[in-house]
Coordinates of C-alpha atoms in Angstrom, one line a residue:
Chain F
X887 CA 219.6 136.1 119.7
X888 CA 223.5 135.7 119.5
X889 CA 224.5 138.0 122.1
X890 CA 221.6 138.1 124.7
X891 CA 222.7 139.6 128.0
X892 CA 219.6 138.8 129.3
X893 CA 217.5 135.9 128.3
X894 CA 213.9 136.0 128.6
X895 CA 210.8 134.1 128.4
X896 CA 207.1 133.7 129.2
X897 CA 205.3 130.5 130.3
X898 CA 202.1 130.0 132.6
X899 CA 202.2 133.5 133.5
X900 CA 205.4 133.7 134.5
X901 CA 208.1 136.1 133.0
X902 CA 211.4 134.2 133.6
X903 CA 214.6 136.9 133.3
X904 CA 218.1 135.2 133.3
X905 CA 221.1 137.4 133.8
X906 CA 223.6 136.0 131.0
X907 CA 227.0 136.8 131.3
X908 CA 228.0 134.0 132.6
X909 CA 232.1 134.2 132.0
X910 CA 231.6 137.8 133.8
X911 CA 229.5 136.3 136.7
X912 CA 226.8 138.4 135.1
X913 CA 228.3 141.6 136.1
X914 CA 226.3 144.5 134.8
X915 CA 227.6 146.5 131.9
X916 CA 225.5 149.4 129.8
X917 CA 224.3 147.1 127.3
X918 CA 223.0 144.3 130.1
X919 CA 221.0 147.5 131.8
X920 CA 219.6 148.1 128.7
X921 CA 218.4 144.9 127.9
X922 CA 217.2 144.3 131.5
X923 CA 215.3 147.3 131.0
X924 CA 213.4 146.3 128.3
X925 CA 212.6 143.1 129.7
X926 CA 211.1 145.0 132.7
X927 CA 209.1 146.9 130.3
X928 CA 207.6 143.3 128.9
X929 CA 206.6 142.7 132.8
X930 CA 205.0 146.2 133.4
X931 CA 202.8 145.9 130.1
X932 CA 202.0 142.8 129.2
X933 CA 198.9 141.8 131.3
X934 CA 199.6 137.9 130.7
X935 CA 202.5 138.2 133.0
X936 CA 201.5 137.6 136.4
X937 CA 204.6 136.8 138.3
X938 CA 208.4 137.7 137.3
X939 CA 211.5 135.3 138.1
X940 CA 214.9 136.6 138.3
X941 CA 218.0 134.2 138.3
X942 CA 221.4 134.0 136.8
X943 CA 223.2 131.9 134.1
X944 CA 226.0 129.7 135.1
X945 CA 227.8 129.6 138.8
X946 CA 226.9 133.2 139.6
X947 CA 224.0 135.3 140.4
X948 CA 225.1 138.6 139.8
X949 CA 228.4 140.1 140.9
X950 CA 227.2 143.7 140.3
X951 CA 229.1 146.4 138.3
X952 CA 231.8 145.0 135.7
X953 CA 234.8 146.4 136.6
X954 CA 236.1 146.1 133.5
X955 CA 233.8 148.9 132.2
X956 CA 235.0 151.5 134.8
X957 CA 238.5 152.5 133.4
X958 CA 240.2 154.1 136.1
X959 CA 243.6 155.4 135.6
X960 CA 245.3 158.0 137.3
X961 CA 245.6 160.6 134.0
X962 CA 241.9 160.9 133.9
X963 CA 239.4 162.6 135.8
X964 CA 237.6 160.8 138.2
X965 CA 234.8 159.1 137.0
X966 CA 230.9 160.1 137.9
X967 CA 229.6 156.9 139.4
X968 CA 226.4 158.6 140.5
X969 CA 225.6 159.1 136.7
X970 CA 225.7 155.1 136.2
X971 CA 223.5 154.9 139.7
X972 CA 221.1 157.5 138.5
X973 CA 221.1 156.3 134.9
X974 CA 220.8 152.6 135.2
X975 CA 220.8 151.1 138.7
X976 CA 218.1 153.6 140.6
X977 CA 215.6 153.2 137.7
X978 CA 216.0 149.2 138.2
X979 CA 215.7 149.1 141.8
X980 CA 212.6 151.4 141.5
X981 CA 210.9 149.7 138.8
X982 CA 211.2 146.3 140.7
X983 CA 209.5 147.7 143.8
X984 CA 206.8 149.5 142.1
X985 CA 205.9 146.5 139.7
X986 CA 202.5 145.4 140.6
X987 CA 203.1 141.7 140.6
X988 CA 205.3 139.7 142.7
X989 CA 209.3 138.9 141.8
X990 CA 210.8 135.9 142.8
X991 CA 214.3 135.9 142.9
X992 CA 216.6 132.6 142.6
X993 CA 219.9 133.5 143.6
X994 CA 221.9 130.6 141.9
X995 CA 225.8 131.7 143.2
X996 CA 227.4 134.8 144.4
X997 CA 225.3 137.9 144.6
X998 CA 227.6 140.7 145.3
X999 CA 227.9 144.3 145.5
X1000 CA 224.7 145.8 143.2
X1001 CA 223.9 141.9 142.6
X1002 CA 223.1 141.3 146.5
X1003 CA 220.9 144.6 146.1
X1004 CA 219.3 143.3 143.1
X1005 CA 218.1 140.3 144.6
X1006 CA 217.1 142.3 148.2
X1007 CA 214.8 144.3 145.7
X1008 CA 213.0 141.1 144.9
X1009 CA 210.1 140.0 146.6
X1010 CA 210.6 136.5 147.6
X1011 CA 214.6 135.6 147.6
X1012 CA 215.3 132.0 147.2
X1013 CA 218.7 131.1 147.6
X1014 CA 220.9 127.9 146.2
X1015 CA 222.8 126.4 149.2
X1016 CA 226.0 127.0 147.7
X1017 CA 225.1 130.6 147.2
X1018 CA 226.5 133.9 148.9
X1019 CA 226.2 137.6 149.4
X1020 CA 229.0 140.1 149.6
X1021 CA 228.9 143.9 150.2
X1022 CA 232.0 144.1 148.4
X1023 CA 231.5 148.0 147.9
X1024 CA 233.8 148.9 151.1
X1025 CA 236.9 147.2 149.5
X1026 CA 237.0 149.7 146.8
X1027 CA 236.0 153.1 148.8
X1028 CA 232.3 153.0 147.5
X1029 CA 228.9 153.0 149.3
X1030 CA 226.6 150.1 148.8
X1031 CA 223.9 151.4 146.3
X1032 CA 221.2 150.2 144.6
X1033 CA 218.9 150.3 147.7
X1034 CA 221.9 148.2 149.2
X1035 CA 221.9 151.0 152.3
X1036 CA 218.3 150.8 152.5
X1037 CA 217.4 147.1 152.5
X1038 CA 220.4 145.8 154.5
X1039 CA 219.3 147.5 157.9
X1040 CA 215.6 146.9 157.3
X1041 CA 216.2 143.0 156.4
X1042 CA 219.0 142.3 158.7
X1043 CA 219.0 145.0 161.3
X1044 CA 221.7 148.0 162.2
X1045 CA 224.6 145.6 163.6
X1046 CA 224.3 142.9 160.9
X1047 CA 224.2 145.7 158.1
X1048 CA 227.0 147.7 159.8
X1049 CA 229.0 144.6 159.7
X1050 CA 228.4 143.3 156.4
X1051 CA 228.9 147.1 154.6
X1052 CA 231.9 147.8 156.8
X1053 CA 233.7 144.4 156.6
X1054 CA 233.0 142.9 153.2
X1055 CA 232.6 139.4 154.2
X1056 CA 231.2 136.7 152.2
X1057 CA 227.9 135.7 153.9
X1058 CA 226.7 132.2 153.0
X1059 CA 223.3 131.5 152.0
X1060 CA 222.2 130.1 155.4
X1061 CA 223.2 132.6 157.5
X1062 CA 221.4 134.9 155.3
X1063 CA 218.6 132.8 155.9
X1064 CA 219.1 132.8 159.6
X1065 CA 219.3 136.7 159.4
X1066 CA 215.8 137.0 157.9
X1067 CA 217.7 138.4 154.7
X1068 CA 216.2 135.9 152.3
X1069 CA 213.0 133.4 152.0
X1070 CA 214.6 130.2 151.7
X1071 CA 217.6 128.1 151.1
X1072 CA 217.3 124.9 148.9
X1073 CA 219.7 122.3 147.4
X1074 CA 221.3 123.9 144.3
X1075 CA 220.4 121.2 142.1
X1076 CA 216.5 121.9 143.3
X1077 CA 216.8 125.6 142.9
X1078 CA 215.6 126.0 139.2
X1079 CA 212.6 123.5 139.5
X1080 CA 211.7 125.1 143.0
X1081 CA 211.5 128.5 142.1
X1082 CA 210.0 127.7 138.5
X1083 CA 206.8 125.9 140.6
X1084 CA 206.6 128.7 143.0
X1085 CA 206.6 131.3 140.7
X1086 CA 203.9 129.4 138.6
X1087 CA 202.2 129.5 141.9
X1088 CA 202.0 132.8 142.2
X1089 CA 200.9 133.4 138.6
X1090 CA 197.7 131.8 139.5
X1091 CA 196.8 134.4 142.2
X1092 CA 195.0 137.2 142.6
X1093 CA 197.7 139.4 141.1
X1094 CA 196.0 142.8 141.7
X1095 CA 195.6 142.2 145.3
X1096 CA 199.2 141.2 145.5
X1097 CA 200.1 144.3 143.8
X1098 CA 198.2 146.0 146.5
X1099 CA 199.7 144.1 149.1
X1100 CA 203.7 145.1 147.3
X1101 CA 202.4 148.6 147.7
X1102 CA 201.7 148.5 151.6
X1103 CA 204.8 146.6 152.3
X1104 CA 207.0 149.0 150.7
X1105 CA 204.9 152.3 151.8
X1106 CA 205.3 151.3 155.6
X1107 CA 208.8 151.7 155.2
X1108 CA 208.3 155.8 155.2
X1109 CA 204.8 155.9 156.7
X1110 CA 203.8 156.2 160.2
X1111 CA 201.4 153.6 162.0
X1112 CA 198.8 156.5 161.4
X1113 CA 199.5 156.9 157.6
X1114 CA 199.9 152.9 157.0
X1115 CA 196.3 152.5 158.6
X1116 CA 195.2 155.0 156.4
X1117 CA 196.8 153.2 153.3
X1118 CA 195.4 149.9 154.4
X1119 CA 191.9 151.4 154.8
X1120 CA 192.4 152.6 151.0
X1121 CA 194.1 149.5 149.5
X1122 CA 191.6 147.3 151.3
X1123 CA 188.7 149.4 149.6
X1124 CA 190.6 148.6 146.4
X1125 CA 191.1 145.0 146.9
X1126 CA 187.4 144.7 148.1
X1127 CA 186.0 146.0 144.8
X1128 CA 188.0 143.6 142.4
X1129 CA 186.7 140.1 140.8
X1130 CA 189.4 138.2 142.5
X1131 CA 187.8 138.9 145.8
X1132 CA 184.4 137.9 145.3
X1133 CA 185.9 134.8 143.4
X1134 CA 188.1 134.0 146.4
X1135 CA 184.9 134.5 148.7
X1136 CA 182.6 132.3 146.5
X1137 CA 185.1 129.7 146.2
X1138 CA 185.5 129.5 149.9
X1139 CA 182.0 129.1 150.4
X1140 CA 181.4 126.6 147.5
X1141 CA 184.4 124.4 148.8
X1142 CA 186.1 124.7 145.0
X1143 CA 189.4 125.8 144.3
X1144 CA 189.1 129.6 143.2
X1145 CA 189.9 130.7 139.7
X1146 CA 191.4 134.2 139.7
X1147 CA 191.8 136.4 137.2
X1148 CA 194.4 138.8 138.8
X1149 CA 192.7 141.9 137.3
X1150 CA 191.6 145.0 138.9
X1151 CA 188.1 144.3 138.7
Chain B
X1017 CA 178.9 170.4 117.1
X1018 CA 181.5 171.8 118.9
X1019 CA 183.9 169.0 120.2
X1020 CA 183.1 168.4 124.0
X1021 CA 186.5 169.0 125.8
X1022 CA 185.4 168.9 128.9
X1023 CA 183.2 166.2 130.3
X1024 CA 180.3 167.0 132.9
X1025 CA 178.9 165.0 135.4
X1026 CA 176.7 165.5 138.4
X1027 CA 176.4 163.5 141.5
X1028 CA 173.8 165.2 144.1
X1029 CA 175.2 168.9 144.6
X1030 CA 178.8 168.1 143.2
X1031 CA 179.7 168.7 139.6
X1032 CA 182.6 166.6 138.2
X1033 CA 184.5 168.6 135.1
X1034 CA 186.6 165.8 133.5
X1035 CA 189.3 167.5 131.1
X1036 CA 189.4 165.4 128.2
X1037 CA 191.8 165.7 125.2
X1038 CA 193.4 162.3 125.4
X1039 CA 195.4 162.8 122.0
X1040 CA 196.9 166.0 123.4
X1041 CA 198.0 164.9 127.0
X1042 CA 194.8 167.3 128.1
X1043 CA 196.4 170.4 126.9
X1044 CA 194.9 173.4 127.9
X1045 CA 193.9 174.8 124.3
X1046 CA 191.9 178.0 124.3
X1047 CA 188.9 175.9 123.3
X1048 CA 189.3 173.7 126.2
X1049 CA 189.6 176.8 128.4
X1050 CA 186.4 178.3 127.2
X1051 CA 184.5 175.2 127.5
X1052 CA 185.6 174.8 131.2
X1053 CA 184.9 178.4 132.0
X1054 CA 181.7 178.1 130.6
X1055 CA 180.7 174.9 132.5
X1056 CA 182.1 176.8 135.7
X1057 CA 179.9 179.7 134.7
X1058 CA 176.7 177.3 134.6
X1059 CA 177.5 176.0 137.7
X1060 CA 178.1 179.1 139.4
X1061 CA 174.3 180.0 138.7
X1062 CA 172.7 176.8 139.5
X1063 CA 171.7 176.6 142.6
X1064 CA 171.6 172.9 142.7
X1065 CA 175.3 172.9 142.6
X1066 CA 177.1 173.3 145.7
X1067 CA 180.6 172.4 144.7
X1068 CA 182.6 171.5 141.8
X1069 CA 185.4 168.9 141.1
X1070 CA 188.1 169.3 138.0
X1071 CA 190.1 166.4 137.2
X1072 CA 192.0 164.8 134.2
X1073 CA 193.1 161.3 133.3
X1074 CA 195.4 159.1 135.0
X1075 CA 198.3 160.2 133.5
X1076 CA 197.6 163.5 132.8
X1077 CA 195.8 166.3 134.6
X1078 CA 196.7 168.9 131.9
X1079 CA 200.3 168.9 130.6
X1080 CA 200.3 172.8 129.7
X1081 CA 199.0 175.1 127.0
X1082 CA 198.7 174.2 123.3
X1083 CA 201.9 174.9 121.9
X1084 CA 200.8 175.4 118.6
X1085 CA 198.7 178.2 119.1
X1086 CA 201.2 179.8 121.3
X1087 CA 203.6 179.2 118.5
X1088 CA 201.7 181.0 116.3
X1089 CA 201.1 184.2 118.5
X1090 CA 203.2 187.4 117.7
X1091 CA 203.4 190.4 120.3
X1092 CA 200.2 192.1 118.9
X1093 CA 198.1 188.8 118.9
X1094 CA 199.6 187.8 122.3
X1095 CA 198.6 191.0 123.4
X1096 CA 195.0 191.0 122.2
X1097 CA 194.5 187.2 123.4
X1098 CA 191.4 186.8 125.7
X1099 CA 192.9 183.9 127.5
X1100 CA 193.4 186.1 130.5
X1101 CA 190.4 187.0 130.6
X1102 CA 189.1 183.3 130.5
X1103 CA 191.3 182.8 133.5
X1104 CA 190.0 185.7 135.2
X1105 CA 186.6 184.6 134.7
X1106 CA 187.8 180.9 136.4
X1107 CA 188.9 182.8 139.2
X1108 CA 185.9 184.6 139.8
X1109 CA 183.9 181.0 140.4
X1110 CA 182.3 181.9 143.9
X1111 CA 181.8 178.1 144.8
X1112 CA 184.3 175.9 146.4
X1113 CA 186.6 174.4 143.4
X1114 CA 188.6 171.6 143.9
X1115 CA 191.2 169.6 141.5
X1116 CA 191.7 166.0 141.8
X1117 CA 195.4 165.4 140.1
X1118 CA 196.7 162.2 138.9
X1119 CA 200.0 162.2 136.8
X1120 CA 201.4 165.5 135.2
X1121 CA 200.0 168.8 135.9
X1122 CA 202.4 171.1 134.2
X1123 CA 202.6 174.4 132.7
X1124 CA 198.9 175.9 132.3
X1125 CA 197.9 172.4 134.2
X1126 CA 199.6 173.3 137.2
X1127 CA 198.3 176.8 137.0
X1128 CA 194.7 175.4 136.9
X1129 CA 195.6 173.3 140.3
X1130 CA 196.7 176.2 141.8
X1131 CA 193.9 178.5 140.9
X1132 CA 191.4 175.9 142.7
X1133 CA 190.7 176.1 145.9
X1134 CA 191.7 173.0 147.2
X1135 CA 193.9 170.3 145.2
X1136 CA 194.1 166.7 146.3
X1137 CA 196.6 164.6 144.0
X1138 CA 197.6 160.8 143.7
X1139 CA 200.8 159.6 144.3
X1140 CA 201.6 159.4 140.7
X1141 CA 201.3 163.4 140.5
X1142 CA 204.1 166.1 139.3
X1143 CA 203.3 169.6 139.4
X1144 CA 205.9 171.7 137.2
X1145 CA 206.4 175.2 135.4
X1146 CA 208.5 174.2 132.5
X1147 CA 207.6 177.3 130.7
X1148 CA 211.1 178.7 131.3
X1149 CA 212.6 175.7 129.3
X1150 CA 210.5 177.0 126.2
X1151 CA 211.8 180.6 126.7
X1152 CA 208.9 181.9 128.1
X1153 CA 207.3 182.3 131.4
X1154 CA 204.3 181.1 133.3
X1155 CA 201.5 183.3 131.9
X1156 CA 198.2 182.5 133.8
X1157 CA 199.4 182.9 137.9
X1158 CA 201.9 180.5 138.3
X1159 CA 204.7 183.0 139.1
X1160 CA 202.2 184.8 141.6
X1161 CA 200.1 181.8 143.0
X1162 CA 202.8 179.1 143.3
X1163 CA 205.2 181.6 145.4
X1164 CA 202.3 182.3 147.9
X1165 CA 201.5 178.8 148.4
X1166 CA 205.1 176.9 148.5
X1167 CA 207.3 179.8 149.4
X1168 CA 210.3 181.6 147.8
X1169 CA 212.9 179.3 147.3
X1170 CA 211.0 176.6 146.2
X1171 CA 208.8 178.6 143.5
X1172 CA 212.0 180.2 142.5
X1173 CA 213.6 176.4 141.7
X1174 CA 210.5 175.5 140.1
X1175 CA 209.9 178.7 138.0
X1176 CA 214.0 178.8 137.0
X1177 CA 214.7 175.5 136.4
X1178 CA 211.2 174.2 135.0
X1179 CA 211.8 170.8 137.2
X1180 CA 208.5 169.2 138.4
X1181 CA 208.1 168.0 142.0
X1182 CA 206.6 164.8 143.0
X1183 CA 203.4 164.2 145.5
X1184 CA 205.2 164.0 148.3
X1185 CA 207.0 167.6 148.1
X1186 CA 203.7 169.2 146.8
X1187 CA 202.2 167.8 150.0
X1188 CA 205.2 169.4 152.2
X1189 CA 205.0 172.6 150.3
X1190 CA 201.3 173.1 151.1
X1191 CA 200.5 172.9 147.1
X1192 CA 198.0 170.0 147.7
X1193 CA 196.1 169.2 151.1
X1194 CA 196.3 165.1 150.7
X1195 CA 198.1 162.7 148.9
X1196 CA 195.7 159.7 148.0
X1197 CA 196.3 156.3 146.3
X1198 CA 195.8 157.3 142.8
X1199 CA 193.0 154.8 142.3
X1200 CA 191.1 157.0 144.7
X1201 CA 192.2 160.6 144.1
X1202 CA 189.0 161.3 142.2
X1203 CA 186.8 159.6 144.6
X1204 CA 188.4 161.1 147.7
X1205 CA 187.9 164.6 146.2
X1206 CA 184.5 163.9 145.4
X1207 CA 183.6 163.1 148.8
X1208 CA 185.5 166.0 150.0
X1209 CA 183.0 168.0 147.7
X1210 CA 180.1 166.2 148.4
X1211 CA 180.7 167.2 152.4
X1212 CA 181.6 170.9 151.4
X1213 CA 178.2 171.0 149.2
X1214 CA 176.0 170.1 152.2
X1215 CA 177.2 173.2 153.8
X1216 CA 175.1 176.4 153.9
X1217 CA 175.5 178.1 150.4
X1218 CA 175.9 181.5 151.6
X1219 CA 178.6 180.6 154.2
X1220 CA 180.5 178.7 151.7
X1221 CA 180.2 181.8 149.4
X1222 CA 181.5 184.2 152.3
X1223 CA 184.2 182.1 153.5
X1224 CA 185.9 181.7 149.9
X1225 CA 185.5 185.3 149.5
X1226 CA 187.3 185.9 153.1
X1227 CA 189.8 183.4 152.3
X1228 CA 190.4 184.9 148.8
X1229 CA 191.1 188.3 150.7
X1230 CA 194.0 186.6 152.4
X1231 CA 196.1 186.7 149.3
X1232 CA 194.8 190.2 148.0
X1233 CA 195.2 192.5 151.0
X1234 CA 197.3 192.9 154.0
X1235 CA 195.7 191.8 157.5
X1236 CA 194.1 194.3 158.9
X1237 CA 192.1 194.9 155.8
X1238 CA 191.6 191.3 155.8
X1239 CA 190.3 191.0 159.1
X1240 CA 187.7 193.7 158.2
X1241 CA 186.5 192.3 155.5
X1242 CA 186.0 188.9 157.1
X1243 CA 184.1 190.7 160.1
X1244 CA 182.0 192.3 157.4
X1245 CA 181.4 188.5 155.8
X1246 CA 180.5 187.7 159.2
X1247 CA 178.5 190.0 160.1
X1248 CA 176.3 189.5 156.8
X1249 CA 175.8 185.8 157.6
X1250 CA 173.9 186.9 160.7
X1251 CA 171.0 187.9 159.0
X1252 CA 170.6 184.4 157.4
X1253 CA 168.3 182.0 157.7
X1254 CA 170.8 179.4 157.5
X1255 CA 172.8 180.6 160.0
X1256 CA 170.0 180.5 162.7
X1257 CA 169.4 176.6 161.3
X1258 CA 172.8 175.7 161.7
X1259 CA 173.0 176.7 165.2
X1260 CA 169.4 175.3 165.9
X1261 CA 170.4 172.2 164.3
X1262 CA 173.3 172.1 166.6
X1263 CA 171.5 172.1 169.6
X1264 CA 168.8 170.2 168.7
X1265 CA 171.5 167.2 167.8
X1266 CA 170.2 166.9 164.2
X1267 CA 171.4 167.6 160.5
X1268 CA 170.9 170.9 159.3
X1269 CA 168.8 171.3 156.2
X1270 CA 170.0 174.3 154.7
X1271 CA 167.8 176.5 151.9
X1272 CA 170.7 179.1 150.7
X1273 CA 168.7 182.1 152.3

């Protein structure tokens, strides 16, 4: 497609989604949101997709909202940014966390504003050693959105979250790693290969079970220990009924590699 | 033969009735409601049934009434409609009635959940009364039962905006008693029904009647009715059996006498 703002292709069970506005550091405009939403629908509906990989084209990962799209002149009424959050960013983050399949994020460069939140909303985040994370909202009088204010304190802790959100300083990939915000840092030249093979490996795993794990992890944020114990019981009950559980146990005893279908039963 | 809109399945003393109109998002047409009431009345008179579970599909419990039917009714036809009688008969079902709700329970579907004694739902459940957005109002207990269980402000909000609430909100408001992982909603509800159906049938019946009184009379009259039911049970064999089994540390064997 001529002006695809989102590139996507499926290979070996992995749906790779590339944010593709490299000249604008892959910042979001409405059209890019629409295209990303369509790609996500594929991830949700296509059973052959067992892992998703998100990355950016060019030197940046995602610079958040494209400010060129936000015409704020003094003689106009103030814009309703809540509307774009409600229409685009919130559904995106909700769908990522609800997707019952693992999502790997390859942060290839700067991840700013909602772009940083997008990365944090993925399940496993791998950053290039020259990537960086910026909570740029504070410099514009805005608030970390797209789950930023939810993820930051949970991942990095209150003190670091406050520092990042109020100062808006650039955080290096290494710093993000040390603070527990991301899973791994790899050399920039190796990022694509490394994350592709990680995603392909994940796509051979018990997808249904991985989906249950995601559910358990995300639910823990709002559950009490007691509620979480009940949820673990229920999810384990479901996992135990899957074919992949049987396959995993049989393969273990037969000392052979398992062959998982990824399906519910 | 009539199309079966309701699937019936029985496990021990629990009957599960599944709303089955997949092409119409389980909309409760009059025919569908008739079959549901018929099944309930069968179950009511069947001594082998202790409790009934009503459920729908994964994405829809029931998405309302049949709008095409409503569209064709003028004032006279609406006045003569026998749906209110069907709802009344449904409300007269004397055994424990449970609802297992996944997905949307809207309009008549929400009213059906409200008419059940115990409602459990999955995380995907949405309860709403969108009638107002069509220029009408709930017509099967929606305005009355909802306000009694969720309270004034939320009931007004739901009825006047037509906006649905999610599972968590329904739990907080007291519309449902438990929220389950979707894949286990029906199973958990059936478990509960199974447990209930082991109890003494006459005691269940009396308990349900006493609980219903709470909605229909004042406190002192309700207390009186409760006492009456309590006294009546004193004459049953099952009561003796229940207490004896407790002291003898064994499972009671109830006969419904």
